[in-house]
Amino acid sequence: MPARVISGKQVAAEIRQALSGRVQALRARGVVPGLGVILVGDDPASHSYVKSKERACQELALHSVVRRMPATAGQHEVIAQVEAFNRDPAIHGILVQLPLPDHIDEQAVILAIRPEKDVDGFHPVNVGNLHIGSRCFIPCTPAGVMELIERSGFELKGTHAVVVGRSNIVGKPVAMLLLSRHATVTMCHSRTRDLPAVTRTADVLVAAVGKAELIKGDWIKPGAVVIDVGVNRLGDRLVGDVDFASASPVAGFITPVPGGVGPMTITMLIKNSIEAAERILG
Ligand code: NDP
């Protein structure tokens, strides 16, 4: 039987519906959740992501401010903008669109964000709190991955989850979140020996690699939940890290690319921004 396709588009729409109620409740108390975005340079992908974030804010009636800075902006100027958002009571969440130009130290900029406004969840305080299981902002893509798994109705407790990719923004936080839901977690990376042998043992497989259609159907355990984070251009198509055609007859659940994890990421950003505003009200 072919896998059930988990539509991120549909799940994101359901979550946005629920979020709109939370925005209305905040507005009734005189608070409009505000997101401040800093975009440095001319990277077309970054500009397009920021546009989508602005659109999502408009859709849900959030206040959003985008500060566009030239690629030549100095680190001190970017940090000064972060600090201005830190002080601004109308801004509850701050996002610095990555990557930053090479002459800027990303970590220094992230460190300048007040952790309670760090809606991307990249500040070391939020990263540390995620690891020790304290309240934090969960990075948006990993949060979206977890929502998709949970909404598939799959019980994670006691299962074997394999995460391919160990980046700070996707692989590592996804692994921590799966562990916190009592999965037994294996992390794989570019030096993992015999990757297909490891992925074949996965009840839940999360692919966050950035290699087009790397993971084939015969790398997948029959019935597994397969979450494909990858976004890769293959000719004129966008494809994931999983070869959907060979994987979907084997998997139990699978996310498509596009329309899987992608729509969840921005939705989770909006959710974190609303939560940041709610926390101020207590
Ligand atoms: P990174 O490049 O930061 O990390 C890639 C990871 O994959 C690394 O840990 C690397 O290992 C590992 N890797 C590379 N090649 C192999 C291989 N052949 N076998 C096993 N592991 C390998 O990528 P990101 O985590 O930032 O992103 C991953 C993918 O997810 C990309 O396609 C990106 O576009 C997409 N993405 C999608 C988002 C969305 O909203 N849908 C959001 C963020 C990312 P090592 O550490 O050893 O180098």
mmCIF file of C-alpha atoms and ligand atoms in Angstrom:
data_model
loop_
_atom_site.group_PDB
_atom_site.id
_atom_site.type_symbol
_atom_site.label_atom_id
_atom_site.label_comp_id
_atom_site.label_asym_id
_atom_site.label_seq_id
_atom_site.Cartn_x
_atom_site.Cartn_y
_atom_site.Cartn_z
ATOM 1 C CA MET A 1 0.000 0.000 0.000
ATOM 2 C CA PRO A 2 1.467 3.431 -0.889
ATOM 3 C CA ALA A 3 2.392 5.769 1.958
ATOM 4 C CA ARG A 4 -0.045 8.310 3.283
ATOM 5 C CA VAL A 5 1.223 11.708 2.229
ATOM 6 C CA ILE A 6 1.420 14.184 5.129
ATOM 7 C CA SER A 7 0.515 17.546 3.640
ATOM 8 C CA GLY A 8 2.453 20.308 5.344
ATOM 9 C CA LYS A 9 0.306 22.789 3.447
ATOM 10 C CA GLN A 10 -2.839 21.438 5.059
ATOM 11 C CA VAL A 11 -1.366 21.105 8.551
ATOM 12 C CA ALA A 12 0.098 24.625 8.318
ATOM 13 C CA ALA A 13 -3.330 25.998 7.296
ATOM 14 C CA GLU A 14 -4.956 24.279 10.302
ATOM 15 C CA ILE A 15 -2.344 25.678 12.671
ATOM 16 C CA ARG A 16 -2.648 29.171 11.208
ATOM 17 C CA GLN A 17 -6.385 29.027 11.799
ATOM 18 C CA ALA A 18 -5.791 28.275 15.479
ATOM 19 C CA LEU A 19 -3.099 30.964 15.672
ATOM 20 C CA SER A 20 -5.478 33.579 14.339
ATOM 21 C CA GLY A 21 -7.646 33.037 17.443
ATOM 22 C CA ARG A 22 -4.598 33.648 19.647
ATOM 23 C CA VAL A 23 -3.791 36.876 17.763
ATOM 24 C CA GLN A 24 -7.371 38.071 18.283
ATOM 25 C CA ALA A 25 -7.169 37.277 21.999
ATOM 26 C CA LEU A 26 -3.951 39.305 22.257
ATOM 27 C CA ARG A 27 -5.460 42.190 20.296
ATOM 28 C CA ALA A 28 -8.415 42.205 22.670
ATOM 29 C CA ARG A 29 -5.872 42.817 25.437
ATOM 30 C CA GLY A 30 -4.257 45.660 23.488
ATOM 31 C CA VAL A 31 -1.245 43.724 22.179
ATOM 32 C CA VAL A 32 -0.382 43.204 18.509
ATOM 33 C CA PRO A 33 2.355 40.580 18.174
ATOM 34 C CA GLY A 34 5.305 42.107 16.332
ATOM 35 C CA LEU A 35 8.101 40.474 14.335
ATOM 36 C CA GLY A 36 11.285 42.374 13.455
ATOM 37 C CA VAL A 37 13.308 40.954 10.564
ATOM 38 C CA ILE A 38 16.826 41.933 9.561
ATOM 39 C CA LEU A 39 17.880 41.141 6.017
ATOM 40 C CA VAL A 40 21.446 41.891 4.971
ATOM 41 C CA GLY A 41 22.614 41.736 1.337
ATOM 42 C CA ASP A 42 21.068 40.661 -1.956
ATOM 43 C CA ASP A 43 20.770 36.867 -1.755
ATOM 44 C CA PRO A 44 17.641 36.137 -3.858
ATOM 45 C CA ALA A 45 16.604 33.111 -1.754
ATOM 46 C CA SER A 46 16.822 35.178 1.456
ATOM 47 C CA HIS A 47 14.765 37.973 -0.113
ATOM 48 C CA SER A 48 12.136 35.480 -1.180
ATOM 49 C CA TYR A 49 12.006 33.856 2.319
ATOM 50 C CA VAL A 50 11.619 37.273 3.925
ATOM 51 C CA LYS A 51 8.788 38.162 1.512
ATOM 52 C CA SER A 52 6.984 34.953 2.496
ATOM 53 C CA LYS A 53 7.441 35.794 6.185
ATOM 54 C CA GLU A 54 6.030 39.301 5.622
ATOM 55 C CA ARG A 55 3.041 37.795 3.781
ATOM 56 C CA ALA A 56 2.380 35.345 6.618
ATOM 57 C CA CYS A 57 2.492 38.207 9.149
ATOM 58 C CA GLN A 58 0.004 40.198 7.068
ATOM 59 C CA GLU A 59 -2.299 37.202 6.724
ATOM 60 C CA LEU A 60 -2.459 36.783 10.489
ATOM 61 C CA ALA A 61 -2.526 40.535 11.237
ATOM 62 C CA LEU A 62 0.826 40.609 13.000
ATOM 63 C CA HIS A 63 2.886 43.783 13.072
ATOM 64 C CA SER A 64 6.025 43.221 11.012
ATOM 65 C CA VAL A 65 9.026 45.398 10.342
ATOM 66 C CA VAL A 66 11.732 44.427 7.856
ATOM 67 C CA ARG A 67 15.050 46.251 7.990
ATOM 68 C CA ARG A 68 16.887 45.697 4.712
ATOM 69 C CA MET A 69 20.597 46.466 4.920
ATOM 70 C CA PRO A 70 23.212 46.493 2.141
ATOM 71 C CA ALA A 71 25.716 43.625 1.794
ATOM 72 C CA THR A 72 28.401 46.110 2.850
ATOM 73 C CA ALA A 73 26.765 46.754 6.254
ATOM 74 C CA GLY A 74 29.240 46.267 9.083
ATOM 75 C CA GLN A 75 28.737 43.841 11.957
ATOM 76 C CA HIS A 76 28.311 46.737 14.405
ATOM 77 C CA GLU A 77 25.510 48.182 12.266
ATOM 78 C CA VAL A 78 23.665 44.856 12.177
ATOM 79 C CA ILE A 79 24.080 44.445 15.937
ATOM 80 C CA ALA A 80 22.870 48.032 16.451
ATOM 81 C CA GLN A 81 19.687 47.103 14.551
ATOM 82 C CA VAL A 82 19.250 43.979 16.692
ATOM 83 C CA GLU A 83 19.604 46.149 19.792
ATOM 84 C CA ALA A 84 17.027 48.617 18.464
ATOM 85 C CA PHE A 85 14.552 45.729 18.066
ATOM 86 C CA ASN A 86 15.526 44.468 21.556
ATOM 87 C CA ARG A 87 14.450 47.835 23.002
ATOM 88 C CA ASP A 88 11.296 48.225 20.872
ATOM 89 C CA PRO A 89 8.208 47.177 22.881
ATOM 90 C CA ALA A 90 6.200 46.687 19.649
ATOM 91 C CA ILE A 91 8.626 43.973 18.524
ATOM 92 C CA HIS A 92 8.189 40.670 20.354
ATOM 93 C CA GLY A 93 10.215 38.449 18.048
ATOM 94 C CA ILE A 94 13.455 39.105 16.162
ATOM 95 C CA LEU A 95 14.701 37.170 13.176
ATOM 96 C CA VAL A 96 18.035 37.709 11.466
ATOM 97 C CA GLN A 97 17.820 36.114 8.035
ATOM 98 C CA LEU A 98 20.778 33.771 7.551
ATOM 99 C CA PRO A 99 23.235 33.415 5.964
ATOM 100 C CA LEU A 100 24.874 36.775 6.674
ATOM 101 C CA PRO A 101 27.682 38.073 4.429
ATOM 102 C CA ASP A 102 31.065 36.467 5.186
ATOM 103 C CA HIS A 103 32.542 39.498 6.945
ATOM 104 C CA ILE A 104 29.870 39.284 9.683
ATOM 105 C CA ASP A 105 30.183 36.821 12.555
ATOM 106 C CA GLU A 106 26.744 35.166 12.698
ATOM 107 C CA GLN A 107 27.207 33.967 16.264
ATOM 108 C CA ALA A 108 28.016 37.502 17.462
ATOM 109 C CA VAL A 109 24.801 38.771 15.891
ATOM 110 C CA ILE A 110 22.702 35.921 17.307
ATOM 111 C CA LEU A 111 24.214 36.516 20.764
ATOM 112 C CA ALA A 112 23.018 40.127 20.621
ATOM 113 C CA ILE A 113 19.340 39.046 20.388
ATOM 114 C CA ARG A 114 17.509 39.004 23.715
ATOM 115 C CA PRO A 115 16.707 35.299 24.288
ATOM 116 C CA GLU A 116 13.059 36.138 25.041
ATOM 117 C CA LYS A 117 12.784 37.681 21.543
ATOM 118 C CA ASP A 118 14.820 34.956 19.794
ATOM 119 C CA VAL A 119 11.918 33.397 17.876
ATOM 120 C CA ASP A 120 14.320 31.442 15.635
ATOM 121 C CA GLY A 121 15.597 29.612 18.725
ATOM 122 C CA PHE A 122 19.266 29.985 17.737
ATOM 123 C CA HIS A 123 20.540 31.915 20.788
ATOM 124 C CA PRO A 124 22.705 29.663 23.009
ATOM 125 C CA VAL A 125 20.280 30.221 25.919
ATOM 126 C CA ASN A 126 17.426 28.757 23.878
ATOM 127 C CA VAL A 127 19.665 25.988 22.472
ATOM 128 C CA GLY A 128 20.761 25.082 26.019
ATOM 129 C CA ASN A 129 17.212 25.154 27.361
ATOM 130 C CA LEU A 130 16.098 22.829 24.569
ATOM 131 C CA HIS A 131 18.809 20.372 25.612
ATOM 132 C CA ILE A 132 17.925 20.433 29.314
ATOM 133 C CA GLY A 133 14.192 20.347 28.627
ATOM 134 C CA SER A 134 13.383 23.855 29.904
ATOM 135 C CA ARG A 135 11.040 26.342 28.290
ATOM 136 C CA CYS A 136 12.575 27.787 25.140
ATOM 137 C CA PHE A 137 11.857 28.853 21.610
ATOM 138 C CA ILE A 138 12.164 25.756 19.455
ATOM 139 C CA PRO A 139 13.793 26.407 16.056
ATOM 140 C CA CYS A 140 11.079 26.681 13.426
ATOM 141 C CA THR A 141 11.912 23.859 10.998
ATOM 142 C CA PRO A 142 12.455 21.253 13.758
ATOM 143 C CA ALA A 143 9.218 22.407 15.435
ATOM 144 C CA GLY A 144 7.448 21.907 12.098
ATOM 145 C CA VAL A 145 8.932 18.428 11.723
ATOM 146 C CA MET A 146 7.590 17.431 15.140
ATOM 147 C CA GLU A 147 4.101 18.795 14.370
ATOM 148 C CA LEU A 148 3.988 16.730 11.177
ATOM 149 C CA ILE A 149 5.010 13.542 12.997
ATOM 150 C CA GLU A 150 2.526 14.158 15.800
ATOM 151 C CA ARG A 151 -0.331 14.895 13.427
ATOM 152 C CA SER A 152 0.321 11.647 11.548
ATOM 153 C CA GLY A 153 -0.883 10.007 14.789
ATOM 154 C CA PHE A 154 2.362 8.046 15.118
ATOM 155 C CA GLU A 155 3.364 7.153 18.699
ATOM 156 C CA LEU A 156 7.070 8.019 19.019
ATOM 157 C CA LYS A 157 7.652 6.492 22.444
ATOM 158 C CA GLY A 158 10.093 3.601 22.243
ATOM 159 C CA THR A 159 10.585 3.775 18.475
ATOM 160 C CA HIS A 160 13.873 4.117 16.644
ATOM 161 C CA ALA A 161 14.272 7.515 15.004
ATOM 162 C CA VAL A 162 17.119 8.173 12.587
ATOM 163 C CA VAL A 163 18.066 11.747 11.701
ATOM 164 C CA VAL A 164 20.311 12.199 8.676
ATOM 165 C CA GLY A 165 22.119 15.545 9.001
ATOM 166 C CA ARG A 166 23.562 17.174 12.115
ATOM 167 C CA SER A 167 23.292 20.906 11.457
ATOM 168 C CA ASN A 168 22.611 23.272 14.345
ATOM 169 C CA ILE A 169 19.446 24.559 12.712
ATOM 170 C CA VAL A 170 17.798 21.256 11.745
ATOM 171 C CA GLY A 171 19.466 17.915 12.526
ATOM 172 C CA LYS A 172 20.613 18.488 16.113
ATOM 173 C CA PRO A 173 17.421 20.153 17.416
ATOM 174 C CA VAL A 174 15.238 17.549 15.654
ATOM 175 C CA ALA A 175 17.235 14.803 17.388
ATOM 176 C CA MET A 176 16.798 16.477 20.809
ATOM 177 C CA LEU A 177 13.056 16.871 20.239
ATOM 178 C CA LEU A 178 12.665 13.214 19.207
ATOM 179 C CA LEU A 179 14.633 12.177 22.294
ATOM 180 C CA SER A 180 12.382 14.318 24.490
ATOM 181 C CA ARG A 181 9.407 12.349 23.051
ATOM 182 C CA HIS A 182 11.126 9.117 24.157
ATOM 183 C CA ALA A 183 12.325 7.888 20.782
ATOM 184 C CA THR A 184 15.701 6.142 20.629
ATOM 185 C CA VAL A 185 17.658 8.428 18.359
ATOM 186 C CA THR A 186 20.526 7.805 15.945
ATOM 187 C CA MET A 187 22.164 10.761 14.198
ATOM 188 C CA CYS A 188 23.877 10.268 10.856
ATOM 189 C CA HIS A 189 26.151 12.569 8.890
ATOM 190 C CA SER A 190 28.603 12.599 6.015
ATOM 191 C CA ARG A 191 31.014 10.251 7.798
ATOM 192 C CA THR A 192 28.422 7.638 8.785
ATOM 193 C CA ARG A 193 29.432 4.189 7.495
ATOM 194 C CA ASP A 194 26.837 2.276 5.502
ATOM 195 C CA LEU A 195 24.088 4.884 5.796
ATOM 196 C CA PRO A 196 21.452 2.691 4.068
ATOM 197 C CA ALA A 197 21.961 -0.031 6.712
ATOM 198 C CA VAL A 198 21.230 2.536 9.459
ATOM 199 C CA THR A 199 18.242 4.158 7.764
ATOM 200 C CA ARG A 200 16.691 0.715 7.163
ATOM 201 C CA THR A 201 16.332 0.337 10.946
ATOM 202 C CA ALA A 202 14.366 3.597 11.307
ATOM 203 C CA ASP A 203 10.739 3.636 12.389
ATOM 204 C CA VAL A 204 10.959 7.389 11.853
ATOM 205 C CA LEU A 205 13.400 8.806 9.336
ATOM 206 C CA VAL A 206 14.135 12.531 9.143
ATOM 207 C CA ALA A 207 16.280 13.592 6.195
ATOM 208 C CA ALA A 208 17.999 16.996 6.485
ATOM 209 C CA VAL A 209 20.974 16.618 4.201
ATOM 210 C CA GLY A 210 20.699 18.898 1.182
ATOM 211 C CA LYS A 211 21.448 16.166 -1.388
ATOM 212 C CA ALA A 212 18.802 15.639 -4.056
ATOM 213 C CA GLU A 213 16.998 12.288 -3.734
ATOM 214 C CA LEU A 214 19.864 10.705 -1.771
ATOM 215 C CA ILE A 215 17.610 8.348 0.186
ATOM 216 C CA LYS A 216 16.088 5.609 -1.962
ATOM 217 C CA GLY A 217 13.117 3.377 -1.361
ATOM 218 C CA ASP A 218 15.279 0.367 -0.477
ATOM 219 C CA TRP A 219 16.922 2.411 2.351
ATOM 220 C CA ILE A 220 13.563 2.643 4.100
ATOM 221 C CA LYS A 221 11.933 0.247 6.554
ATOM 222 C CA PRO A 222 8.451 -0.758 5.334
ATOM 223 C CA GLY A 223 5.820 1.346 7.090
ATOM 224 C CA ALA A 224 8.268 3.999 8.384
ATOM 225 C CA VAL A 225 7.365 7.658 8.861
ATOM 226 C CA VAL A 226 9.577 9.621 6.473
ATOM 227 C CA ILE A 227 9.990 13.370 6.943
ATOM 228 C CA ASP A 228 11.916 15.062 4.162
ATOM 229 C CA VAL A 229 13.386 18.438 5.143
ATOM 230 C CA GLY A 230 15.632 18.775 2.098
ATOM 231 C CA VAL A 231 14.986 21.358 -0.572
ATOM 232 C CA ASN A 232 17.120 20.850 -3.673
ATOM 233 C CA ARG A 233 16.884 22.096 -7.196
ATOM 234 C CA LEU A 234 17.089 19.318 -9.789
ATOM 235 C CA GLY A 235 16.827 20.850 -13.251
ATOM 236 C CA ASP A 236 13.634 22.882 -13.112
ATOM 237 C CA ARG A 237 12.155 20.827 -10.242
ATOM 238 C CA LEU A 238 12.380 21.196 -6.469
ATOM 239 C CA VAL A 239 13.062 17.836 -4.847
ATOM 240 C CA GLY A 240 13.792 16.609 -1.369
ATOM 241 C CA ASP A 241 16.570 14.461 0.079
ATOM 242 C CA VAL A 242 14.322 11.421 -0.321
ATOM 243 C CA ASP A 243 13.577 9.856 -3.689
ATOM 244 C CA PHE A 244 9.803 10.208 -3.386
ATOM 245 C CA ALA A 245 8.976 7.859 -6.287
ATOM 246 C CA SER A 246 10.800 4.850 -4.827
ATOM 247 C CA ALA A 247 10.176 5.741 -1.149
ATOM 248 C CA SER A 248 6.418 6.284 -1.168
ATOM 249 C CA PRO A 249 5.469 2.661 -2.012
ATOM 250 C CA VAL A 250 7.550 1.518 1.006
ATOM 251 C CA ALA A 251 6.941 4.164 3.696
ATOM 252 C CA GLY A 252 3.863 4.318 5.912
ATOM 253 C CA PHE A 253 3.774 8.124 5.919
ATOM 254 C CA ILE A 254 5.831 10.522 3.832
ATOM 255 C CA THR A 255 6.087 14.294 3.370
ATOM 256 C CA PRO A 256 6.266 15.697 -0.167
ATOM 257 C CA VAL A 257 8.694 18.342 -1.455
ATOM 258 C CA PRO A 258 7.455 20.968 -2.008
ATOM 259 C CA GLY A 259 4.410 21.180 0.276
ATOM 260 C CA GLY A 260 5.755 19.205 3.251
ATOM 261 C CA VAL A 261 8.106 20.706 5.835
ATOM 262 C CA GLY A 262 8.501 24.013 3.941
ATOM 263 C CA PRO A 263 5.065 25.530 4.740
ATOM 264 C CA MET A 264 5.488 24.498 8.389
ATOM 265 C CA THR A 265 8.661 26.532 8.973
ATOM 266 C CA ILE A 266 7.078 29.966 8.536
ATOM 267 C CA THR A 267 3.994 28.887 10.457
ATOM 268 C CA MET A 268 6.189 27.919 13.410
ATOM 269 C CA LEU A 269 7.938 31.296 13.199
ATOM 270 C CA ILE A 270 4.574 33.031 13.480
ATOM 271 C CA LYS A 271 3.639 30.710 16.353
ATOM 272 C CA ASN A 272 6.847 31.583 18.227
ATOM 273 C CA SER A 273 6.254 35.304 17.664
ATOM 274 C CA ILE A 274 2.738 35.034 19.082
ATOM 275 C CA GLU A 275 4.089 33.056 22.028
ATOM 276 C CA ALA A 276 6.724 35.752 22.659
ATOM 277 C CA ALA A 277 3.930 38.347 22.872
ATOM 278 C CA GLU A 278 1.811 36.095 25.115
ATOM 279 C CA ARG A 279 4.725 35.583 27.510
ATOM 280 C CA ILE A 280 4.967 39.337 28.071
ATOM 281 C CA LEU A 281 1.359 39.364 29.262
ATOM 282 C CA GLY A 282 2.186 36.429 31.522
HETATM 283 P P1 NDP B 1 23.680 21.650 6.306
HETATM 284 O O1 NDP B 1 24.430 21.715 5.020
HETATM 285 O O2 NDP B 1 23.993 22.630 7.379
HETATM 286 O O3 NDP B 1 23.856 20.180 6.914
HETATM 287 C C1 NDP B 1 23.773 19.044 6.101
HETATM 288 C C2 NDP B 1 24.047 17.822 6.939
HETATM 289 O O4 NDP B 1 23.961 16.686 6.084
HETATM 290 C C3 NDP B 1 25.448 17.804 7.559
HETATM 291 O O5 NDP B 1 25.364 17.354 8.888
HETATM 292 C C4 NDP B 1 26.224 16.816 6.682
HETATM 293 O O6 NDP B 1 27.175 16.052 7.385
HETATM 294 C C5 NDP B 1 25.115 15.870 6.253
HETATM 295 N N1 NDP B 1 25.449 15.214 4.992
HETATM 296 C C6 NDP B 1 25.898 15.774 3.847
HETATM 297 N N2 NDP B 1 26.077 14.833 2.895
HETATM 298 C C7 NDP B 1 25.729 13.661 3.450
HETATM 299 C C8 NDP B 1 25.693 12.320 2.960
HETATM 300 N N3 NDP B 1 26.043 12.014 1.702
HETATM 301 N N4 NDP B 1 25.299 11.363 3.811
HETATM 302 C C9 NDP B 1 24.921 11.654 5.077
HETATM 303 N N5 NDP B 1 24.927 12.906 5.593
HETATM 304 C C10 NDP B 1 25.326 13.893 4.782
HETATM 305 O O7 NDP B 1 22.152 21.700 5.895
HETATM 306 P P2 NDP B 1 20.844 22.161 6.720
HETATM 307 O O8 NDP B 1 20.655 21.301 7.905
HETATM 308 O O9 NDP B 1 20.839 23.629 6.862
HETATM 309 O O10 NDP B 1 19.725 21.821 5.627
HETATM 310 C C11 NDP B 1 19.509 20.507 5.159
HETATM 311 C C12 NDP B 1 18.489 20.546 4.044
HETATM 312 O O11 NDP B 1 17.262 21.022 4.555
HETATM 313 C C13 NDP B 1 18.836 21.464 2.870
HETATM 314 O O12 NDP B 1 18.339 20.900 1.683
HETATM 315 C C14 NDP B 1 18.076 22.735 3.190
HETATM 316 O O13 NDP B 1 17.762 23.479 2.021
HETATM 317 C C15 NDP B 1 16.834 22.160 3.814
HETATM 318 N N6 NDP B 1 16.151 23.079 4.728
HETATM 319 C C16 NDP B 1 14.809 23.211 4.553
HETATM 320 C C17 NDP B 1 14.097 24.032 5.392
HETATM 321 C C18 NDP B 1 12.633 24.132 5.208
HETATM 322 O O14 NDP B 1 12.009 25.007 5.759
HETATM 323 N N7 NDP B 1 12.021 23.222 4.453
HETATM 324 C C19 NDP B 1 14.735 24.826 6.443
HETATM 325 C C20 NDP B 1 16.141 24.537 6.598
HETATM 326 C C21 NDP B 1 16.815 23.696 5.742
HETATM 327 P P3 NDP B 1 28.507 16.715 8.081
HETATM 328 O O15 NDP B 1 28.021 17.380 9.323
HETATM 329 O O16 NDP B 1 29.364 15.542 8.341
HETATM 330 O O17 NDP B 1 29.052 17.672 7.066
#
